[in-house]
Short mmCIF file of C-alpha atoms and ligand atoms in Angstrom, two decimals:
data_model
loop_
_atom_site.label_atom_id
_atom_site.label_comp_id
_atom_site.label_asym_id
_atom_site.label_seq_id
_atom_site.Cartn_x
_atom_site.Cartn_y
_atom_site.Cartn_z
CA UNK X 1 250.38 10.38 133.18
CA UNK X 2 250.54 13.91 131.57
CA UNK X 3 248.43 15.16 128.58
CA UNK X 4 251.62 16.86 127.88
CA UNK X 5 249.78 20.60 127.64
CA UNK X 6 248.76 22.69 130.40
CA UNK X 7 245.34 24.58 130.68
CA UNK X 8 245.31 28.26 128.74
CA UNK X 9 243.10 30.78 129.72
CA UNK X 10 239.42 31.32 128.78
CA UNK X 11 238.08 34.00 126.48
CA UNK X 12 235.82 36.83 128.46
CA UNK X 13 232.70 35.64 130.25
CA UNK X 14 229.21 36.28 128.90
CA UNK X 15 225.90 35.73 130.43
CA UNK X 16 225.01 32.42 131.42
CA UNK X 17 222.30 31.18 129.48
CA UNK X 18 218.90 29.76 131.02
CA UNK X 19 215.89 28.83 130.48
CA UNK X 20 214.36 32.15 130.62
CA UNK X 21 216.90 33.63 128.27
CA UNK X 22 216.04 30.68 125.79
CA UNK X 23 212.92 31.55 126.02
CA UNK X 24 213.10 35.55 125.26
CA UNK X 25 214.81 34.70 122.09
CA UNK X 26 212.21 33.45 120.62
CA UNK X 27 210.24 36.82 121.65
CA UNK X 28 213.02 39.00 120.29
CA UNK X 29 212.95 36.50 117.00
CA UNK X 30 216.65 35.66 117.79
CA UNK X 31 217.67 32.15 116.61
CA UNK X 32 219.04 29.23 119.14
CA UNK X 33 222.25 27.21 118.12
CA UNK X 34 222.91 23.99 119.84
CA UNK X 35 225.25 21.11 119.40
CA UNK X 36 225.69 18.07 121.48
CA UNK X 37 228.91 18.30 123.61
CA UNK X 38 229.66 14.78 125.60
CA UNK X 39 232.92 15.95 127.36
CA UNK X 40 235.14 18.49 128.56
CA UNK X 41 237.19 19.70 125.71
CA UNK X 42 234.03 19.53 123.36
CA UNK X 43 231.57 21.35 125.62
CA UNK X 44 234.52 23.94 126.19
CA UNK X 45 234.94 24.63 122.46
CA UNK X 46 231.19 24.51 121.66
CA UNK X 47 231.20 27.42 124.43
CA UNK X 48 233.90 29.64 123.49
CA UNK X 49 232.03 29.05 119.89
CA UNK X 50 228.96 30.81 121.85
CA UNK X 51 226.80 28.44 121.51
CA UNK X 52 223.55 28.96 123.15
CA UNK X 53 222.72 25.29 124.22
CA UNK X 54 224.67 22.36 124.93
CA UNK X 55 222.58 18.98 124.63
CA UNK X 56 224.29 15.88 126.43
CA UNK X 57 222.28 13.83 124.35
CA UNK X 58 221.99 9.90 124.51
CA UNK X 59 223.17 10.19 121.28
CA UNK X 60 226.54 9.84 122.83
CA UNK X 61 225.69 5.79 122.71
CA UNK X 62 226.11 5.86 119.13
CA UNK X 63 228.45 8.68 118.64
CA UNK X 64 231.40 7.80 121.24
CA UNK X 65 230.34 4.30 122.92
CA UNK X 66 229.44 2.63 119.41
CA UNK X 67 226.43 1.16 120.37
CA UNK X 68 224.32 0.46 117.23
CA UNK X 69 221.19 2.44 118.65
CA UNK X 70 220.51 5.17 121.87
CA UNK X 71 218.52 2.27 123.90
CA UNK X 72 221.61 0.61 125.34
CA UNK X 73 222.56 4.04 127.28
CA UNK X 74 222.45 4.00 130.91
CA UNK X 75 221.84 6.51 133.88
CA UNK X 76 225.42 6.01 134.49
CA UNK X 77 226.78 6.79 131.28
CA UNK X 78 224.76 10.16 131.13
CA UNK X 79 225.73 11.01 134.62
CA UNK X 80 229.61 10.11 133.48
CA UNK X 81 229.13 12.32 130.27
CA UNK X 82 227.45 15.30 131.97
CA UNK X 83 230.20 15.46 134.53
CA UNK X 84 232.65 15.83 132.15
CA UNK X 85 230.54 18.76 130.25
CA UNK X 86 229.96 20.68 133.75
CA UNK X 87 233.86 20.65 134.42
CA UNK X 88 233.74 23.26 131.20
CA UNK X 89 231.32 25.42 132.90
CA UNK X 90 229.74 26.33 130.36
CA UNK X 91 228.08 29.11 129.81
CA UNK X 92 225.82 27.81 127.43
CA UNK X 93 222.21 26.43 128.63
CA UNK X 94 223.31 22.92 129.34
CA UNK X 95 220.28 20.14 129.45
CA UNK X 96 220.55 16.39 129.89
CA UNK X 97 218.55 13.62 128.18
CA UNK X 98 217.00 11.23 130.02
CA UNK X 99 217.94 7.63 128.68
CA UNK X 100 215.74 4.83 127.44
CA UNK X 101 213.92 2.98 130.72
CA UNK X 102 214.66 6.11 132.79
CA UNK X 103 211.33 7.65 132.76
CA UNK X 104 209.07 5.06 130.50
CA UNK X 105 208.12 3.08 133.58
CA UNK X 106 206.09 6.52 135.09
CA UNK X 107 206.90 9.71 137.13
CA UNK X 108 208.49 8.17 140.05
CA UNK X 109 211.54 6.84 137.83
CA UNK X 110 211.21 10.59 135.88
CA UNK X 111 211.44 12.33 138.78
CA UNK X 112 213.98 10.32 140.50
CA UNK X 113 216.42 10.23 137.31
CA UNK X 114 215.94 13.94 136.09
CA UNK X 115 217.10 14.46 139.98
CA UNK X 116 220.11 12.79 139.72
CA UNK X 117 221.31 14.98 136.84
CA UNK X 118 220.42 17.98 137.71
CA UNK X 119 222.61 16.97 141.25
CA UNK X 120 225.36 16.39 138.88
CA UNK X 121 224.97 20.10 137.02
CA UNK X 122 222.40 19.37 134.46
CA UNK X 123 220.14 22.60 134.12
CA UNK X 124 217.30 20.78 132.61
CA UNK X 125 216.38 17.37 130.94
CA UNK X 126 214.88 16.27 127.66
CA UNK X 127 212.87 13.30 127.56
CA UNK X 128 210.94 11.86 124.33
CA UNK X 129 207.66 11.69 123.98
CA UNK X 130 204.24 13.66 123.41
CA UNK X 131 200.90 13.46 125.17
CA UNK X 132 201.61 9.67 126.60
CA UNK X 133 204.41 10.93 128.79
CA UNK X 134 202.61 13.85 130.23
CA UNK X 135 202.41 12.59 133.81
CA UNK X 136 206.47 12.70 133.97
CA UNK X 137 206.53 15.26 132.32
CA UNK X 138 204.31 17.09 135.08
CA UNK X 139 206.45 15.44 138.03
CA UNK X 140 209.64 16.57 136.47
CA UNK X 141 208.30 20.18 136.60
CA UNK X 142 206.74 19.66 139.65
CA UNK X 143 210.07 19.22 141.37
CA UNK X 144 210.66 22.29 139.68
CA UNK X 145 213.14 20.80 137.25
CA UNK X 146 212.85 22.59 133.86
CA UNK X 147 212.13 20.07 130.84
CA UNK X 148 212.89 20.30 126.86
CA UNK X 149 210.37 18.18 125.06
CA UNK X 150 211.58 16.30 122.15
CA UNK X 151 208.83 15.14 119.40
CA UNK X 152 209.15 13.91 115.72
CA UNK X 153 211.50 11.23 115.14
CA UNK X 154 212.28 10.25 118.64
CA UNK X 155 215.43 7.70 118.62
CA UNK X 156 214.40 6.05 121.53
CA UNK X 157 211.29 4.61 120.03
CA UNK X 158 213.14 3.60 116.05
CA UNK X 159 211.85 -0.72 116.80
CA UNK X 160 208.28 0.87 117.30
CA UNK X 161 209.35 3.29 114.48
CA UNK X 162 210.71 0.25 112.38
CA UNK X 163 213.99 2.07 111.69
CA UNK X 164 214.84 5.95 111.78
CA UNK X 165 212.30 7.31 109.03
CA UNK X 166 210.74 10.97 108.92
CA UNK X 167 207.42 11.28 111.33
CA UNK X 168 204.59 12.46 110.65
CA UNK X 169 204.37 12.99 107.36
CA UNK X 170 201.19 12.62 106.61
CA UNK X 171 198.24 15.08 107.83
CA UNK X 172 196.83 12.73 110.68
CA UNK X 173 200.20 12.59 112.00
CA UNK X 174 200.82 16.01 111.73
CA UNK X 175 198.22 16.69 113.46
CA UNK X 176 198.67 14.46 116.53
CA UNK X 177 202.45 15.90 116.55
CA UNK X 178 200.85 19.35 116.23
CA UNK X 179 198.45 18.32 119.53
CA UNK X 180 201.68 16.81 121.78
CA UNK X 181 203.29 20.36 121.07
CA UNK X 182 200.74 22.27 121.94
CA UNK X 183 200.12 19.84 125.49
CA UNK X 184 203.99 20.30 125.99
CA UNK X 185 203.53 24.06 125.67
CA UNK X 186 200.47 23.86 128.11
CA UNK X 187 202.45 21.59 130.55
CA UNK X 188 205.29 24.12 130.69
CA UNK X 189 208.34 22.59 128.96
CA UNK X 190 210.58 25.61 128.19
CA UNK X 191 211.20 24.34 124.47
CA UNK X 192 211.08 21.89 122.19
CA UNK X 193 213.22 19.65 120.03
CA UNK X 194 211.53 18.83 116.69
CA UNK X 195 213.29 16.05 115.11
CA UNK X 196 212.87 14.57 111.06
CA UNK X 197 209.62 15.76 110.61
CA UNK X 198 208.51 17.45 107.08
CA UNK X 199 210.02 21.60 107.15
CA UNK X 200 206.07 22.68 106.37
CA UNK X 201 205.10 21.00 109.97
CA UNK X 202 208.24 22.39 111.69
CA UNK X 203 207.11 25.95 110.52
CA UNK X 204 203.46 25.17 111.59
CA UNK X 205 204.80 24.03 114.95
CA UNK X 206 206.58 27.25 115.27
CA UNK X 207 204.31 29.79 114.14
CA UNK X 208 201.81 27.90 116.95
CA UNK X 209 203.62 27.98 119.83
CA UNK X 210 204.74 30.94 122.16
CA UNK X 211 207.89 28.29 123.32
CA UNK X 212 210.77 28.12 120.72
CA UNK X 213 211.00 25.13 119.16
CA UNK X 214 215.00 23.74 117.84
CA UNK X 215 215.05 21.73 114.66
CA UNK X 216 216.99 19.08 113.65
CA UNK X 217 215.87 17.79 109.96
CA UNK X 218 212.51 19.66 110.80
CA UNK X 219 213.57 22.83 108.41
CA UNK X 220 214.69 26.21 108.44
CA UNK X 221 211.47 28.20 110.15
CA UNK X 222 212.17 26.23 113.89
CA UNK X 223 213.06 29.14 116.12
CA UNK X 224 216.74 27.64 116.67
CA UNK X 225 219.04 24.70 115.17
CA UNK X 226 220.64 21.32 116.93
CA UNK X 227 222.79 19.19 115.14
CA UNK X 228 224.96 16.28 116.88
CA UNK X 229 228.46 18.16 116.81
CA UNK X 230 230.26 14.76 115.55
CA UNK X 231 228.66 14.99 112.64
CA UNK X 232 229.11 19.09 112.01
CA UNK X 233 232.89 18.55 112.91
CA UNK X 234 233.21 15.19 110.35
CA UNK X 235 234.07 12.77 113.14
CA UNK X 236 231.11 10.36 112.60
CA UNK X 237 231.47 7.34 110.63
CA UNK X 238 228.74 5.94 107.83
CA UNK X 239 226.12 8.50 105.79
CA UNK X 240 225.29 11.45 107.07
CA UNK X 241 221.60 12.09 107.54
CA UNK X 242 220.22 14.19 104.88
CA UNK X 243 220.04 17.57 106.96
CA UNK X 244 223.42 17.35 108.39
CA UNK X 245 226.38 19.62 107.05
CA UNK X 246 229.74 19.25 107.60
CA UNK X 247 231.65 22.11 108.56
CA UNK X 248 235.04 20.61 109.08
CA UNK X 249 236.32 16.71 108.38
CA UNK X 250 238.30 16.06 111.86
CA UNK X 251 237.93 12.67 111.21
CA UNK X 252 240.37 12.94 108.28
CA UNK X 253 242.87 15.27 109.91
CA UNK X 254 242.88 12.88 113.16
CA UNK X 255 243.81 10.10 110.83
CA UNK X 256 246.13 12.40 108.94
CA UNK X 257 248.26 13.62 112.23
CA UNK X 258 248.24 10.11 113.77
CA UNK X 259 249.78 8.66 109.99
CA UNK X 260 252.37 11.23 110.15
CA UNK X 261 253.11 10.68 113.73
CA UNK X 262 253.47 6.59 112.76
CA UNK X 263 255.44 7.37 110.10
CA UNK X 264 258.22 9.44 112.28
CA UNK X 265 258.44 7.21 114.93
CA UNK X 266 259.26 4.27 112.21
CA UNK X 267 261.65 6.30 110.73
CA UNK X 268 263.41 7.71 114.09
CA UNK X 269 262.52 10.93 112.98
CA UNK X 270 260.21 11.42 116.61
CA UNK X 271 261.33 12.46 119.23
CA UNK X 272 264.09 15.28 117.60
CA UNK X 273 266.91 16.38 120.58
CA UNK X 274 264.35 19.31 121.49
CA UNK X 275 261.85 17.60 122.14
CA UNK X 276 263.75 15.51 125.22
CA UNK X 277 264.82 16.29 128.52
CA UNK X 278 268.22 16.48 129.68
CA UNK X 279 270.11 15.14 132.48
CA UNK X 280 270.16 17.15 135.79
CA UNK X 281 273.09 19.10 136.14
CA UNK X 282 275.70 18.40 138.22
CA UNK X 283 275.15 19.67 141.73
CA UNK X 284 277.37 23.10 143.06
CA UNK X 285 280.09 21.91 145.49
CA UNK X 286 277.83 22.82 148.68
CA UNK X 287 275.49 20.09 148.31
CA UNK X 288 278.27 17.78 147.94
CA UNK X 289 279.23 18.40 151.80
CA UNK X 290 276.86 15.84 153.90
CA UNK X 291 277.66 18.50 156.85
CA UNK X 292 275.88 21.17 154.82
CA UNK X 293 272.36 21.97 155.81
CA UNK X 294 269.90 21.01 153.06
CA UNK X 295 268.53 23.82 150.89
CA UNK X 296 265.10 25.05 151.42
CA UNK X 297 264.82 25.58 147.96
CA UNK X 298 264.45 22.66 146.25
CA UNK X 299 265.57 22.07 143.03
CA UNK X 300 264.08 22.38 139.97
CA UNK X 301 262.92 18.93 138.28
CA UNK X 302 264.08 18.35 134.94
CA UNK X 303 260.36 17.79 133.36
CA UNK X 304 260.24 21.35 133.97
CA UNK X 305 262.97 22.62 132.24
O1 KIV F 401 220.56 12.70 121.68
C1 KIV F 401 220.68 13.69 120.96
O2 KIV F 401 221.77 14.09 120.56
C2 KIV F 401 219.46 14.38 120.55
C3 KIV F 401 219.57 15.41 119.48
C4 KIV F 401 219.84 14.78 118.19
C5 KIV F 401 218.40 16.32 119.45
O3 KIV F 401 218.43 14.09 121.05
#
């Protein structure tokens, strides 16, 4: 089966983004953008939009396997996922996350897990987690696999949480968050996701580290932006967290098209003459002699014409 449309070409190359070039942003006080991308056509458009980052977050459990939280997601379905998003090549810094149960159990499983990824094209891996997963975190880099630390409201941990509710909030908390960046930062993780957390620790964070650090619901002074791209594009059902804006409603024009396209097909209006194939023509008189040699040429098929 056919998608029905052919590949077009791809706008001019720019650098490839890595770590390193992350990194210097923050030093030249240039702001990251990042999205979530979980296949080919979305990580291709995130990357002719320039984005600096692609995240093939776990999020993709909730967003496009409808499981009701991230812990279902396996090793499998990130590998699946991220080998879709490497067939874009993008150009765009593109890191992993490793799934609930892939590195909880110790460094072994981290290192073994962040390994399989980056096999399949990831360029780094996130995992959750602040001081108590500092061993992995120190085998991942140890294998010389770059990591992106994620801190704040960490999805993978909403039972212990008791639902997905803004972290640290008060100035004990803060403080321990403000401790697990600063260990990250020690460790060597390149960056770090800061995730529903009050904007006044997100700027504290920030100012504190030498790392950039990417917000999502942690306020405007992170040193660069994430945002599930779902939920920027309007293709992600029930409320929208509080720091998500929409910059498009797919969701609506998906259901729009595919109404229209129901509606022609019950009326016979779909397909219209020019948009069908016609019979081969009739062959020239040569071809009608068996005696003739064939013709080395062959014919051209009518789905091409
Ligand atoms: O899984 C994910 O998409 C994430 C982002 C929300 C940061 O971790």
């Amino acid at each position: 089966m056919s998608s029905g449309t052919t590949r077009d070409e791809r706008p001019p190359e720019r650098p490839k983004v890595t770590t390193r070039s992350i990194r210097e942003m923050k030093a030249r006080g240039e702001r990251i953008v990042s999205v979530t991308a979980y296949d080919y056509p979305t990580a291709r458009l995130a990357d002719e939009a320039g984005v600096d980052l692609i995240l093939v977050g776990d999020s993709l459990g909730m967003v496009v396997l409808g499981y009701e939280s991230t812990i279902p997601v396996t090793m499998a379905e990130m590998s699946h996922h991220l080998r879709a998003v490497m067939r874009a090549a993008p150009r765009a810094l593109v890191v992993v996350d490793l799934p609930f149960a892939s590195f909880q159990a110790g460094p072994e499983d981290a290192v073994r897990n962040s390994a399989r990824l980056v096999k399949r094209g990831a360029e780094a891996v996130k995992l959750e987690g602040g001081r108590r997963v500092l061993p992995q975190i120190q085998a991942i880099l140890a294998a010389d696999i770059p990591v992106l630390g994620h801190l704040g409201l960490t999805p993978q941990s909403v039972h212990a949480f008791g639902g997905y509710r803004v972290q640290a909030r008060g100035a004990e908390a803060a403080d321990a968050l403000l401790e697990d960046a600063r260990a990250l930062e020690r460790e060597g993780v390149f960056a770090i996701v800061l995730e529903g957390i009050p904007r006044e620790l997100g700027a504290e964070v920030s100012r504190a580290l030498t790392i950039p650090t990417i917000g999502i619901g942690a306020g405007a002074e992170c040193d660069g932006q994430v945002l599930v791209l779902h939920d920027l594009i309007g293709l992600s059902f029930g409320r929208p967290a509080k720091f998500v804006r929409r910059y498009a409603e797919v969701g609506d024009a998906i259901r729009g098209a595919v109404t229209a396209f129901r509606d022609d097909v019950r009326a016979g209006r779909y397909p219209s003459p020019a948009e069908t194939y016609a019979a081969a023509p009739d062959p020239p008189p040569a071809a009608k002699n068996p005696a003739a040699p064939a013709s080395k040429t062959p014919e051209k098929s009518a789905c091409e014409s």
